[in-house]
Short mmCIF file of C-alpha atoms in Angstrom, two decimals:
data_model
loop_
_atom_site.label_atom_id
_atom_site.label_comp_id
_atom_site.label_asym_id
_atom_site.label_seq_id
_atom_site.Cartn_x
_atom_site.Cartn_y
_atom_site.Cartn_z
CA UNK D 1427 1.96 0.51 13.92
CA UNK D 1428 5.05 1.72 12.11
CA UNK D 1429 5.74 5.36 11.32
CA UNK D 1430 5.01 5.05 7.58
CA UNK D 1431 1.59 3.50 8.19
CA UNK D 1432 0.77 6.13 10.79
CA UNK D 1433 1.74 8.95 8.41
CA UNK D 1434 -0.35 7.41 5.61
CA UNK D 1435 -3.42 7.05 7.85
CA UNK D 1436 -3.05 10.63 9.03
CA UNK D 1437 -2.91 11.80 5.40
CA UNK D 1438 -5.97 9.71 4.41
CA UNK D 1439 -7.91 11.24 7.30
CA UNK D 1440 -6.78 14.72 6.26
CA UNK D 1441 -7.84 14.04 2.64
CA UNK D 1442 -11.30 12.97 3.84
CA UNK D 1443 -11.64 16.10 5.97
CA UNK D 1444 -10.46 18.27 3.06
CA UNK D 1445 -13.09 16.79 0.73
CA UNK D 1446 -15.75 17.19 3.41
CA UNK D 1447 -14.83 20.85 3.88
CA UNK D 1448 -14.57 21.76 0.17
CA UNK D 1449 -17.47 19.71 -1.21
CA UNK D 1450 -16.36 18.41 -4.58
CA UNK D 1451 -12.66 18.41 -5.44
CA UNK D 1452 -10.44 16.99 -8.15
CA UNK D 1453 -7.56 14.61 -7.69
CA UNK D 1454 -5.20 17.41 -8.71
CA UNK D 1455 -6.73 19.77 -6.12
CA UNK D 1456 -5.96 17.23 -3.42
CA UNK D 1457 -2.43 16.61 -4.70
CA UNK D 1458 -1.73 20.36 -4.73
CA UNK D 1459 -3.17 20.84 -1.25
CA UNK D 1460 -1.09 18.05 0.30
CA UNK D 1461 2.05 18.38 -1.84
CA UNK D 1462 1.85 14.80 -3.12
CA UNK D 1463 1.63 13.17 -6.51
CA UNK D 1464 -1.65 12.30 -8.19
CA UNK D 1465 -0.74 8.61 -7.76
CA UNK D 1466 -0.40 8.99 -3.98
CA UNK D 1467 -3.77 10.73 -3.87
CA UNK D 1468 -5.30 7.94 -5.95
CA UNK D 1469 -4.07 5.37 -3.42
CA UNK D 1470 -5.55 7.41 -0.57
CA UNK D 1471 -8.85 7.79 -2.43
CA UNK D 1472 -8.91 4.05 -3.09
CA UNK D 1473 -8.78 3.45 0.68
CA UNK D 1474 -11.57 5.96 1.26
CA UNK D 1475 -13.67 4.50 -1.58
CA UNK D 1476 -13.14 0.95 -0.35
CA UNK D 1477 -14.51 2.03 3.03
CA UNK D 1478 -17.50 3.79 1.45
CA UNK D 1479 -16.45 7.26 2.57
CA UNK D 1480 -15.97 9.00 -0.78
CA UNK D 1481 -17.27 8.56 -4.30
CA UNK D 1482 -16.55 9.91 -7.74
CA UNK D 1483 -19.84 10.74 -9.46
CA UNK D 1484 -17.87 12.41 -12.27
CA UNK D 1485 -14.50 11.03 -13.34
CA UNK D 1486 -11.74 12.79 -11.42
CA UNK D 1487 -14.10 14.67 -9.08
CA UNK D 1488 -14.57 13.45 -5.51
CA UNK D 1489 -17.19 14.01 -2.85
CA UNK D 1490 -18.03 12.36 0.47
CA UNK D 1491 -20.84 9.85 0.86
CA UNK D 1492 -23.70 9.88 3.33
CA UNK D 1493 -22.02 7.19 5.43
CA UNK D 1494 -21.84 8.35 9.07
CA UNK D 1495 -18.29 8.96 10.23
CA UNK D 1496 -16.94 9.30 13.77
CA UNK D 1497 -13.72 11.32 13.66
CA UNK D 1498 -11.36 11.08 16.57
#
């Protein structure tokens, strides 16, 4: 795995853990926390959504799902 992919996966994992810790957060909250653009956060959230790990019950607000997750 190349360095860019590794860095992206690390950030996606950190975003998931951040949402899990905070409860419900906005896209802008995540961007501010990680020092990235809203677009980068949207790409990360797309990965998490595609895998059934987060959902957006209200537009722009994110929370984790009930899907069991093993974090290593």
